[in-house]
Structure formats: C-alpha cells, structure tokens
Short mmCIF file of C-alpha atoms in Angstrom, two decimals:
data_model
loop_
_atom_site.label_atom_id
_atom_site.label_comp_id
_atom_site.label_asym_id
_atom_site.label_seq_id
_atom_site.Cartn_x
_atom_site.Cartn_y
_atom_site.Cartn_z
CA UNK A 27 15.04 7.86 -33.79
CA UNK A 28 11.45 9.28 -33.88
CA UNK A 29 11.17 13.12 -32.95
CA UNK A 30 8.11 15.15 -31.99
CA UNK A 31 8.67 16.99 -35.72
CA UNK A 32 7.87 13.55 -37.41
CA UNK A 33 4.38 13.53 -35.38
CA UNK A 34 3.58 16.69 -36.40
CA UNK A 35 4.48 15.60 -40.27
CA UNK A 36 1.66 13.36 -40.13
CA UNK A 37 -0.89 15.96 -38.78
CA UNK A 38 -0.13 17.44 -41.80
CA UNK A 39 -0.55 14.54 -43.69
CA UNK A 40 -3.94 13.90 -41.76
CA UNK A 41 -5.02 17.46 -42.95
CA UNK A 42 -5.44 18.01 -39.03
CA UNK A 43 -5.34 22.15 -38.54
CA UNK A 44 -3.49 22.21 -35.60
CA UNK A 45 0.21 24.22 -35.43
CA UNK A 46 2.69 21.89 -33.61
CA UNK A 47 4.62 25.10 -32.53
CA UNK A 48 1.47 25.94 -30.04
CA UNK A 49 0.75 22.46 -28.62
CA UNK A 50 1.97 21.07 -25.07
CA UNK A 51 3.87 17.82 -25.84
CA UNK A 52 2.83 16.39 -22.49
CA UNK A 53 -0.75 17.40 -22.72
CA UNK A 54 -3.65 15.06 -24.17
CA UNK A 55 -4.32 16.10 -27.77
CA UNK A 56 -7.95 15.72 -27.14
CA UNK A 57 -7.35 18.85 -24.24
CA UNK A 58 -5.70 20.50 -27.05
CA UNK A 59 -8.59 20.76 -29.94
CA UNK A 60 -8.17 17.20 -31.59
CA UNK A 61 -11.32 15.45 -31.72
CA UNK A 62 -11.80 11.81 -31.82
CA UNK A 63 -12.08 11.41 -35.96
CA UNK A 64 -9.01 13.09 -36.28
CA UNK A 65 -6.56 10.82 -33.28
CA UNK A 66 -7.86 8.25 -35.33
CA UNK A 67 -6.61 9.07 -38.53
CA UNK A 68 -3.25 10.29 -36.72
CA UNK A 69 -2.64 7.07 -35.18
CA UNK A 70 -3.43 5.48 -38.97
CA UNK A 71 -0.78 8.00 -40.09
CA UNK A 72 1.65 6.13 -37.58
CA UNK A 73 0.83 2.83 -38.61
CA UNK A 74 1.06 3.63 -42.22
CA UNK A 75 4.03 5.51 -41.96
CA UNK A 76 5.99 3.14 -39.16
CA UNK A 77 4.83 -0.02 -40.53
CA UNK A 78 2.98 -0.64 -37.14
CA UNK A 79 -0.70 -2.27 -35.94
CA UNK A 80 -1.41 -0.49 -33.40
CA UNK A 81 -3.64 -2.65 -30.77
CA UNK A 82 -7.02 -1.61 -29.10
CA UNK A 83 -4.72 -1.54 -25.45
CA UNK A 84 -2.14 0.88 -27.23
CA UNK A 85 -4.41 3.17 -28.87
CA UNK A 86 -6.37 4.53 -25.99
CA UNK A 87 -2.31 4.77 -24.50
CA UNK A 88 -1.44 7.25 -26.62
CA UNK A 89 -2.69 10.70 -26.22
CA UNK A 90 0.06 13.27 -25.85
CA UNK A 91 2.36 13.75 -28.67
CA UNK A 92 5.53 12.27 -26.11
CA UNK A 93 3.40 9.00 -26.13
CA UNK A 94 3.42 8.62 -29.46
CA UNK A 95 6.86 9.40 -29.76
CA UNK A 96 8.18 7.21 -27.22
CA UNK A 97 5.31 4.48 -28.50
CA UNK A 98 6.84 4.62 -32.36
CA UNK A 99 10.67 4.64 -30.59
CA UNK A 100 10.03 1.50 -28.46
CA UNK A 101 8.64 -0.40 -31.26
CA UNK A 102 11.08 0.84 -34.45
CA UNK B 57 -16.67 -12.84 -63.31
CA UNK B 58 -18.06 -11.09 -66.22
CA UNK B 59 -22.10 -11.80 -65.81
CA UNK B 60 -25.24 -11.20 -67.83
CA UNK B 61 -27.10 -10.66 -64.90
CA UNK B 62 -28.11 -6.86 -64.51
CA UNK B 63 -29.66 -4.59 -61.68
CA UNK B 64 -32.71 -3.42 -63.41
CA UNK B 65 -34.11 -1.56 -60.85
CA UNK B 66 -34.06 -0.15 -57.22
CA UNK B 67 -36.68 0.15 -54.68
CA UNK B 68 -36.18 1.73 -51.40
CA UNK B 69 -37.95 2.59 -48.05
CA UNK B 70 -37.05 5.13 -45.44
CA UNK B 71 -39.42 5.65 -42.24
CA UNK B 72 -41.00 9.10 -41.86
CA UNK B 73 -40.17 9.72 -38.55
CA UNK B 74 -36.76 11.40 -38.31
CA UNK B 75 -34.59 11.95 -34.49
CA UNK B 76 -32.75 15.06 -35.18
CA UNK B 77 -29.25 14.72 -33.84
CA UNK B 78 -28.68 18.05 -32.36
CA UNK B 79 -30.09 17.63 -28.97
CA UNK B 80 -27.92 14.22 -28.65
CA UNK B 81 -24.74 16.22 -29.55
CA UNK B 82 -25.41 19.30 -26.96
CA UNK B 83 -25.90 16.31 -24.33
CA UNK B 84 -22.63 14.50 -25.70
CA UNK B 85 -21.23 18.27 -25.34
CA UNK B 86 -20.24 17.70 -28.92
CA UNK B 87 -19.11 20.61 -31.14
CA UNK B 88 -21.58 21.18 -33.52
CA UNK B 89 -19.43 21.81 -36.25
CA UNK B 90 -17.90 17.81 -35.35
CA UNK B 91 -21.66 17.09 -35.83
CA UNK B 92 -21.32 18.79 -39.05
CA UNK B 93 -18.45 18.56 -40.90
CA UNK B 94 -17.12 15.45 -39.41
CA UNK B 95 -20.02 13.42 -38.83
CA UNK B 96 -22.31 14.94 -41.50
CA UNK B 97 -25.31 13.42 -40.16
CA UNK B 98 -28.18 15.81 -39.05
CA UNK B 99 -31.19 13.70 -38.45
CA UNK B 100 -31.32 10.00 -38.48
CA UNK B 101 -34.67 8.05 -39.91
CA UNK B 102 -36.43 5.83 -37.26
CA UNK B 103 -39.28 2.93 -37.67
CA UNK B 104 -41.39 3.07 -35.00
CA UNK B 105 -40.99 -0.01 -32.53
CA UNK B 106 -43.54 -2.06 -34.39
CA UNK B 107 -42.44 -2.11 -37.84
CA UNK B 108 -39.96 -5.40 -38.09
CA UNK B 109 -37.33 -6.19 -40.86
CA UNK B 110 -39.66 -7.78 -43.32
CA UNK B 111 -41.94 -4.72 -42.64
CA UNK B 112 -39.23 -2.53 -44.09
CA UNK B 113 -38.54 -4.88 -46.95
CA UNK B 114 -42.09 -5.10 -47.68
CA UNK B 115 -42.23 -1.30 -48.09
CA UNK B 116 -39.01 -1.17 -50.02
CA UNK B 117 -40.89 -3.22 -52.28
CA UNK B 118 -44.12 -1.14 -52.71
CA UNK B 119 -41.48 1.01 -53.90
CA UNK B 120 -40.43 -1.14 -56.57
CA UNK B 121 -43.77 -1.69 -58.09
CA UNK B 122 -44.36 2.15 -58.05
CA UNK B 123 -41.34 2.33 -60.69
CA UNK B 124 -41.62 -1.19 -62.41
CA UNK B 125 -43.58 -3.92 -63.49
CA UNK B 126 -42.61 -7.04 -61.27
CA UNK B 127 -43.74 -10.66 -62.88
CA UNK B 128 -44.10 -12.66 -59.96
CA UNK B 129 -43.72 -15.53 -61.85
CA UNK B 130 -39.72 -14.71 -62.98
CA UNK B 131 -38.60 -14.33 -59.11
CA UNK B 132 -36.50 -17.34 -58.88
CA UNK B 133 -34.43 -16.20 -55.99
CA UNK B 134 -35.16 -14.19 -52.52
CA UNK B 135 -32.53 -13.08 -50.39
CA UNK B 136 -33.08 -11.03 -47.38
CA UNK B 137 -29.10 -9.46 -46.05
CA UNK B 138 -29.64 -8.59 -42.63
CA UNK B 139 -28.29 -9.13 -39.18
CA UNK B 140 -31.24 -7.83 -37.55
CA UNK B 141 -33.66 -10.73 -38.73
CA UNK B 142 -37.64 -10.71 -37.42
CA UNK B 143 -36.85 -14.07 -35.85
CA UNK B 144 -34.10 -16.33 -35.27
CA UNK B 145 -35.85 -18.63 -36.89
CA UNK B 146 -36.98 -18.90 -39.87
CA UNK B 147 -34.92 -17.06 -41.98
CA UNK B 148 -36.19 -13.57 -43.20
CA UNK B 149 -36.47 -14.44 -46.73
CA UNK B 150 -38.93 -17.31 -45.90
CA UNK B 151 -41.09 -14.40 -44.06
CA UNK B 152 -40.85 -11.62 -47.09
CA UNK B 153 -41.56 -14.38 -49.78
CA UNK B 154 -44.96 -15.44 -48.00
CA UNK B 155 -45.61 -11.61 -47.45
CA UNK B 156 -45.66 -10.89 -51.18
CA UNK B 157 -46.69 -13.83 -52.32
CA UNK B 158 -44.57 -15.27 -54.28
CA UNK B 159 -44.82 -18.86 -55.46
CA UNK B 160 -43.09 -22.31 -54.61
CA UNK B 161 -40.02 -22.84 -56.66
CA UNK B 162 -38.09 -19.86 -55.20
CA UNK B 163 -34.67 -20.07 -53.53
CA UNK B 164 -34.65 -17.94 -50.21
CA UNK B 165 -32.26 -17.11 -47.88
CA UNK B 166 -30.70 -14.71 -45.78
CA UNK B 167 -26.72 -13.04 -45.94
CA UNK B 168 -25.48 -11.82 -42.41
CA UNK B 169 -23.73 -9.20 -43.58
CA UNK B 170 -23.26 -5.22 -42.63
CA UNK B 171 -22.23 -1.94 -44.54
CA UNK B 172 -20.95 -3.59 -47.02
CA UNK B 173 -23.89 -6.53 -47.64
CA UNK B 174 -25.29 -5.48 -50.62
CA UNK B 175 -22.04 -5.24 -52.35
CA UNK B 176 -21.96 -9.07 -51.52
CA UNK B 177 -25.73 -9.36 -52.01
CA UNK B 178 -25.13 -8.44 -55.78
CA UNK B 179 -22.12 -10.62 -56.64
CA UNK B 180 -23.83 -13.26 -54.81
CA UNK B 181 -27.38 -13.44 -56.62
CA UNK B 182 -25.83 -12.42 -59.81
CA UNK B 183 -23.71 -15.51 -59.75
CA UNK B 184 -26.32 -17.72 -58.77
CA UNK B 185 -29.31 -16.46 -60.76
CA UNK B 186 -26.73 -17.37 -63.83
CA UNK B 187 -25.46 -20.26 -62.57
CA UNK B 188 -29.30 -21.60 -62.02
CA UNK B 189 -30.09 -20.82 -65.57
CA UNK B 190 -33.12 -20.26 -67.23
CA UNK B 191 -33.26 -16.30 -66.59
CA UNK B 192 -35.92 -15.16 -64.86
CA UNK B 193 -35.59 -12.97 -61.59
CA UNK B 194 -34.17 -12.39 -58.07
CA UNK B 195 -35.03 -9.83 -55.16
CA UNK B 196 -32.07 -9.17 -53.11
CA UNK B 197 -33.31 -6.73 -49.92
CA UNK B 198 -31.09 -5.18 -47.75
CA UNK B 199 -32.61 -4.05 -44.20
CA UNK B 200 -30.74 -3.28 -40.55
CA UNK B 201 -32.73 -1.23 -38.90
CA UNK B 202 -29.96 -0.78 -36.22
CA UNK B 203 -32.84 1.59 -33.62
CA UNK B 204 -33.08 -1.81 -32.52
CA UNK B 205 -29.39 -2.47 -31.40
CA UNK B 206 -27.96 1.19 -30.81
CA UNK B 207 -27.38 2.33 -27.13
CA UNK B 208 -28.59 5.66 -27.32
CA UNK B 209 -26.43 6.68 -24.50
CA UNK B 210 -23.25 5.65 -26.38
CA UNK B 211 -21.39 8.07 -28.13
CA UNK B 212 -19.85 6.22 -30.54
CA UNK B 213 -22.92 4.95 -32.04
CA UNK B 214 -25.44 6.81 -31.09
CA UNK B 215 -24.98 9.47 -33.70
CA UNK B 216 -24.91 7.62 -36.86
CA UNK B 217 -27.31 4.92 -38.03
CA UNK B 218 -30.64 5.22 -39.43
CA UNK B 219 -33.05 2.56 -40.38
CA UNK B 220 -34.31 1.77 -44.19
CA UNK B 221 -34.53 -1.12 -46.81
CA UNK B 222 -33.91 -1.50 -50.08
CA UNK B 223 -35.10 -4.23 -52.94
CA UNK B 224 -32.87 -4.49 -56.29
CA UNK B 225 -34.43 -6.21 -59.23
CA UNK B 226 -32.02 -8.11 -60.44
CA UNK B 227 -32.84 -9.74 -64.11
CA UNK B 228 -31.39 -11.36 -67.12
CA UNK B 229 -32.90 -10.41 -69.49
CA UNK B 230 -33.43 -6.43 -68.97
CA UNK B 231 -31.23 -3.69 -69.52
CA UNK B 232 -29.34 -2.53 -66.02
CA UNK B 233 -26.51 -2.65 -64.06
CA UNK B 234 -23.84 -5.60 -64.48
CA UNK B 235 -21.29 -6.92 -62.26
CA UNK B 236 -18.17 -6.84 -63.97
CA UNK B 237 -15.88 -7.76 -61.43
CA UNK B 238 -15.57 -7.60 -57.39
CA UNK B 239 -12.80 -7.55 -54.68
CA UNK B 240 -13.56 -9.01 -51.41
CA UNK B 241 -11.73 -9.21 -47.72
CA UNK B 242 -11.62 -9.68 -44.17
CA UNK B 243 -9.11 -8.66 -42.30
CA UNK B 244 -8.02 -11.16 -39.81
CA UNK B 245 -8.32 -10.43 -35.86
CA UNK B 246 -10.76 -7.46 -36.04
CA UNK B 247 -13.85 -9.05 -35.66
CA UNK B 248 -14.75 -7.06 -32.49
CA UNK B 249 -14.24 -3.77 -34.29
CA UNK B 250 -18.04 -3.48 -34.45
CA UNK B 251 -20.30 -6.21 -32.75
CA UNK B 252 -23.25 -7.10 -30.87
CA UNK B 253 -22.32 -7.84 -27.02
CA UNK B 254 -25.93 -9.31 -26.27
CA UNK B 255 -27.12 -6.01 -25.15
CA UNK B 256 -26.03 -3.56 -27.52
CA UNK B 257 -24.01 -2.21 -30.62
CA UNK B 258 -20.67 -1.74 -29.65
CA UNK B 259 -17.92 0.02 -32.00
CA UNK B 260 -14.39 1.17 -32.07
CA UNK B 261 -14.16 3.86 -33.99
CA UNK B 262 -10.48 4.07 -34.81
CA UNK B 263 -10.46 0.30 -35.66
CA UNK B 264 -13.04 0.63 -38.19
CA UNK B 265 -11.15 3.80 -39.31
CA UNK B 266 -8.07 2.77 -39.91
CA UNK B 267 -9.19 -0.80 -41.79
CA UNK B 268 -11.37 1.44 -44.07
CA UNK B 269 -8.56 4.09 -45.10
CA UNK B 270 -6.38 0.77 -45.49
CA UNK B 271 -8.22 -1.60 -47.22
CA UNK B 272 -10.71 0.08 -49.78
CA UNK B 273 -8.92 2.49 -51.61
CA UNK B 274 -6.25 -0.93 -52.49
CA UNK B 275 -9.56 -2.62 -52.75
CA UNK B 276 -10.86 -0.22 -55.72
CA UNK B 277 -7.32 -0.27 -57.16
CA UNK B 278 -7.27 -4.08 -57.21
CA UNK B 279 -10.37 -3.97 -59.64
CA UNK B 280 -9.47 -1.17 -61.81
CA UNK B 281 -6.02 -2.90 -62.31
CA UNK B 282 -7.41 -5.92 -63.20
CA UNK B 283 -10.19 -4.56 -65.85
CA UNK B 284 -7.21 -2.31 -67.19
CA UNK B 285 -9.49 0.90 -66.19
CA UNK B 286 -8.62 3.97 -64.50
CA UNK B 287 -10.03 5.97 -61.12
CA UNK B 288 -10.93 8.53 -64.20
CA UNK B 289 -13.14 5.49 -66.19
CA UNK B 290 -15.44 5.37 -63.66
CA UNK B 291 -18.11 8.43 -63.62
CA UNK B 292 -19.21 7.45 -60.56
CA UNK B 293 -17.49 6.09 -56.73
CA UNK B 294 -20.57 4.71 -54.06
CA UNK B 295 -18.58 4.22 -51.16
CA UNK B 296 -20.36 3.44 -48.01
CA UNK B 297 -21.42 6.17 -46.15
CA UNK B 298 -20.27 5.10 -42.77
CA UNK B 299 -19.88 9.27 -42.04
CA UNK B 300 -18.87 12.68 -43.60
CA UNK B 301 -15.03 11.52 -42.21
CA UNK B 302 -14.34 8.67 -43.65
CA UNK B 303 -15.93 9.29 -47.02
CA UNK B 304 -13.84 12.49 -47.49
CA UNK B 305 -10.66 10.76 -46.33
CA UNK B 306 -10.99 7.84 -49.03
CA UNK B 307 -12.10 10.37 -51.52
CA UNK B 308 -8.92 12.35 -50.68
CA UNK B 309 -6.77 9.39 -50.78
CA UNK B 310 -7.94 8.66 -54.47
CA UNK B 311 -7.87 12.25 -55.38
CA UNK B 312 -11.39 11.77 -56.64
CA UNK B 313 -13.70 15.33 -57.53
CA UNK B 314 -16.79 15.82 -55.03
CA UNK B 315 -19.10 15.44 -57.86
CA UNK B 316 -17.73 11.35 -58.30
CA UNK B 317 -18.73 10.68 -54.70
CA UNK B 318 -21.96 11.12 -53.07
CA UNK B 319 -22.51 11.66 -49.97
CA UNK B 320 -26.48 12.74 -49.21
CA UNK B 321 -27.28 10.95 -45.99
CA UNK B 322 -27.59 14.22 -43.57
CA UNK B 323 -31.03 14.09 -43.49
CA UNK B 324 -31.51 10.19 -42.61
CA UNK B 325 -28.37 8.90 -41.53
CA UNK B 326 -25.94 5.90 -42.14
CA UNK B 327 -27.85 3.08 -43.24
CA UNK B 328 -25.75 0.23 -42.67
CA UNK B 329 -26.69 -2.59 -45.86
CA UNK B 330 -29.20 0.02 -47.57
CA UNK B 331 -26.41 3.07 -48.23
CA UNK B 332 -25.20 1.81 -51.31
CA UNK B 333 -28.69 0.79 -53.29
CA UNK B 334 -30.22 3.82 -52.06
CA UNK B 335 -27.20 5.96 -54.08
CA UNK B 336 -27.63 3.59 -57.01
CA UNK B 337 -31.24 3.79 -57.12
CA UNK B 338 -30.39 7.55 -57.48
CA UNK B 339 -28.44 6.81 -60.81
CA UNK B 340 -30.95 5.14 -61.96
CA UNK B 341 -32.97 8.36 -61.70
CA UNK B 342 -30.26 10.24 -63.24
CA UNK B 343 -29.39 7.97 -66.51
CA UNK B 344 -26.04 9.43 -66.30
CA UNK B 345 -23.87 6.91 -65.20
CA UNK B 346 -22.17 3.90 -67.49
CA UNK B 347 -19.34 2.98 -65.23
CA UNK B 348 -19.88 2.44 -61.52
CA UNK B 349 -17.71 1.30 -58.19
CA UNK B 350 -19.32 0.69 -55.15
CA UNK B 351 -17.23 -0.31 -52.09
CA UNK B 352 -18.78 -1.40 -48.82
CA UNK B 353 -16.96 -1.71 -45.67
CA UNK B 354 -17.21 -2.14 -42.11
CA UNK B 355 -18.65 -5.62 -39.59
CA UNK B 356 -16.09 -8.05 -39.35
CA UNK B 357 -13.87 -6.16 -40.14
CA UNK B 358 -15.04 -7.10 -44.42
CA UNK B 359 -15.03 -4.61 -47.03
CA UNK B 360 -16.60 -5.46 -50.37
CA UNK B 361 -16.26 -3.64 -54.11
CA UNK B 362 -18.29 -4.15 -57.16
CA UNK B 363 -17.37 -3.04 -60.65
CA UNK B 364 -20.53 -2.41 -62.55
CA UNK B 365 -21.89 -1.77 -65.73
CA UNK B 366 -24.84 -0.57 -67.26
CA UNK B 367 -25.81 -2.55 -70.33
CA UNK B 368 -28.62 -1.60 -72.38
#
C-alpha cells in the first residue's frame, strides 16, 4: 500500500521545494509550481524507489500526486 | 585497457555569433529563473547557414596549430564523430583529410555518435593507433552542429544546443592524457529517447533524464572499482553538459564538491560531441589535473566513461 506521504518522501529526495501539506492531490503538479526538470526526476524517484520502468504512455499519465499513487498501487 | 596512447593536445572552435535564449524563454512563457538555474544555458553559439561540419573541424584545427606543432607526416588516423555529416556520402573524414592536406596512408572514418562520442572517439583511436603500431598520430574531431536539426519552435530542444568542434591530438610518443580504462552501455529499448524523425530533433526529456541519473553515476563507479580508486582520486569529473539539471543531480548523487565538476557552457550552450574536449582542453590550460573521468551520455540511449591519465 502506497500513500500520498510516500510521494511526497521522494520530493524530498528529488530536492523539489514544494510542501506536500499545501498541494491539491487531484490537481496537476505542473498547475502547482513543478516544472518539467523536476516531474522528471520525481517520476525517476518512483522508478528507483518502486523498482518500476515507467513507459513514455505512463509518464505523460501521471500528473497529480493521486495518479501516481494509484499508478505505483496498481503495479506493486 | 591500459594504453600508451596519450591526448596531447586540444583544439577547439566555437562560432561568433551567439542567439541569446531569453527572448525564446519569454515566448515559451518560461520562468526565467528555469532558464537559469535549471537549464543554465544563456546564449547558445550558432554557425551561420554556410559553414558545414568539416568547416567547423577545419577551424577546430586552426586552433590546434595555434597551440602545437602538428607533423603532418605522423597523422596515421582521421576520424570525424558526427551525425550531422556534410554529405551522406563520402564520409566526413575523407572531406577534412583532403581539406588539410594530409597524405595517402591515413585511416579515415567517421563514428555516429552523440553527447557522449568523444568519450568513444578516444577509446576508439587510442586502441587502434596502438594496435596499428609504429606511433605516429591521429586527429579525432568531434562536430554536431545541431542549428541544423533543432526545431526552433520546440521546447524541448530548442533551448539547449549550440554548435562547435573540437580536434584532440592524440600521440604516442608525447606526454598527455591516457586512457586507463572505460565503461560503455546502451540501454536496450530507448532508442527514440532522442532522434531524428526526418524533419527534426525530437527528445524526451524525462527519458533521457532518468537513463542519465541511472546509468552514469554506476557507470563511474564501475571504473573506479575496477582501478581500485576512489570518487576522491580523481581531481577532476567532465560529465556531459547536457544542462545545469542533470549535471547537478549526478554531481549530487556522487556527493562530488562544485569545484570537481565543471559546468561553463552558459554562454554557448550544450554542445552535443564537443562538451567534453572543450572542458579537457581547459585542463590542459590549467596543468592541474593528474586524474580525470569523463562520462558522456545521451543518443541511443549510450552513455560512455573514460578513466584518464596524464603521463608526462
């Protein structure tokens, strides 16, 4: 079970300066100050972290935190 | 692959003519603090739309004979690493070796390779200038002048490449840069990461991204396991400036100081095959350096680390 905590682990780990406590979980990240460079290295987190490959189709999927947490639950 | 052959000396070119970037970003509605801090790339270096490959190369090595002697006679190998060739056919090599002049017993070819060609360039013509034997000389030029294949309309892209060459004199019988050992990969399924649809440059970003934070810092490990060396042996890390981003990510991920990794390129941009030799031509100028990794990385998706050197 992946929860929105564990995302927000990996921003940290990304060095990404966003608080989880003020973001929308529904909301794109890129509406919410994350630029392109840094969803990239977020979804690396994922894969590093998850053991996952993330495809092409999948990446441009996720862009609220809840898709990444229902992405990383479907495939664990 | 422990080789006598050594990097004597670096000659580069770099157009005049410079695009700055800001304009671009305000029409991308970039921040320009992204532009800054993220991208790290200010202006970017253009030829003008005459000047071809071998025109570049050519100039790169006017720019060797400025800081060295070159014996035409003891150039035994040219080898042109582009993907942005004058012609099809022939092959580039064939068109820089009749530019300078050099004479008729002289291997040339070309290496289709990207950011991380001259990485392979070196292990490459090191290996074979030794395994030719005799001594004597080889030019290995990188050029991809990517003006030529960048939609300027294309934000992934648009913001990032500049155009140069670069000529390394490699010799075996001169004091310079060895190979010592290399590391070399592609990663299977990602050739489309960065490639040339027939019309223009096309790149995903994250792809690239995520191979590079993967592969290259294991990459650099590989080599520094193997030669019994640590990250704190080496005085100095050339990785592949592909932007401000990805440098400081692999830099964080080794825990390496600033001062170990260079990254200068604001004021001409991301070079493609030419980033690396126009750092080491730098440390050359600096005589500071004994130990040296550079790690190139990007197109197809490859990455490529040398372990060098410098003998006297």
């Amino acid at each position: 079970m992946i929860r929105r905590d564990d995302i927000f682990r990996l921003f940290r780990a990304a060095e990404i300066g966003l608080d989880g406590s003020d973001l929308d979980d529904d909301k794109p990240l890129a509406a919410q100050g994350l630029d392109s460079l840094d969803l990239a290295n977020l979804l690396f987190q994922i894969e590093q972290t998850y053991g996952l490959t993330i495809s092409p189709e999948d990446a441009s999927r996720l862009r609220s935190v809840r898709d990444m947490v229902d992405y990383v639950g479907a495939r664990k | 692959m422990t080789c006598d052959v050594r990097i004597a000396c670096i000659g580069t070119y770099i157009p005049r003519a410079r695009v700055s970037n800001e304009e671009l970003a305000t029409r991308f509605e970039m921040d320009p603090a992204f532009l800054r801090n993220k991208i790290g790339i200010a202006e970017r270096a253009v030829k003008s739309s005459t000047e071809t490959t071998s025109d570049l190369c050519v100039g790169a090595f006017a720019d060797l004979q400025r800081r060295r002697q070159v014996d035409f006679d003891a150039v035994r190998v040219v080898c042109v690493v582009t993907q942005n060739p004058d012609r099809k056919i022939p092959h580039t090599a064939a068109i820089v070796h009749q530019r300078l002049g050099l004479g008729k017993h002289c291997l040339t070819f070309d290496i289709s390779q990207g950011c991380a060609g001259h990485v392979h360039g070196v292990a490459i013509a090191s290996s074979l200038l030794q395994s030719l034997g005799g001594g004597g000389a080889a030019l290995l030029f990188t050029c991809d002048p990517y003006s030529v294949v960048v939609d300027p309309t294309d934000k992934a892209t648009a913001l990032l490449f500049g155009d140069a060459a670069s000529v390394s004199y490699l010799s075996t019988d001169e004091p310079g840069y060895a190979v010592i050992d290399s590391d070399f990969g592609t990663v299977p399924n990602t050739w489309e990461c960065l490639m040339h649809d027939g019309h223009r440059l096309k790149m995903d970003g994250r792809l690239v991204f995520s191979n590079a934070a993967r592969e290259v810092p294991a990459s650099i490990q590989r080599v520094l396991s193997r030669n019994e060396l640590t990250l704190d042996g080496i005085d100095q890390f050339l990785l592949h400036p592909g932007s401000k981003y990805i440098v400081d990510h692999l830099r964080a991920t080794l825990g390496l100081p600033p001062e170990k990794v260079p990254f200068d390129i604001a004021g001409y941009g991301n070079t493609v095959s030419s980033s690396i030799p126009i750092m080491l031509a730098e440390c050359f100028t600096q005589q500071r350096h004994t130990k040296i990794i550079s790690s190139g990385f990007g197109v197809g998706f490859s990455w490529g680390t040398n372990l060098m050197e410098f003998r006297p």
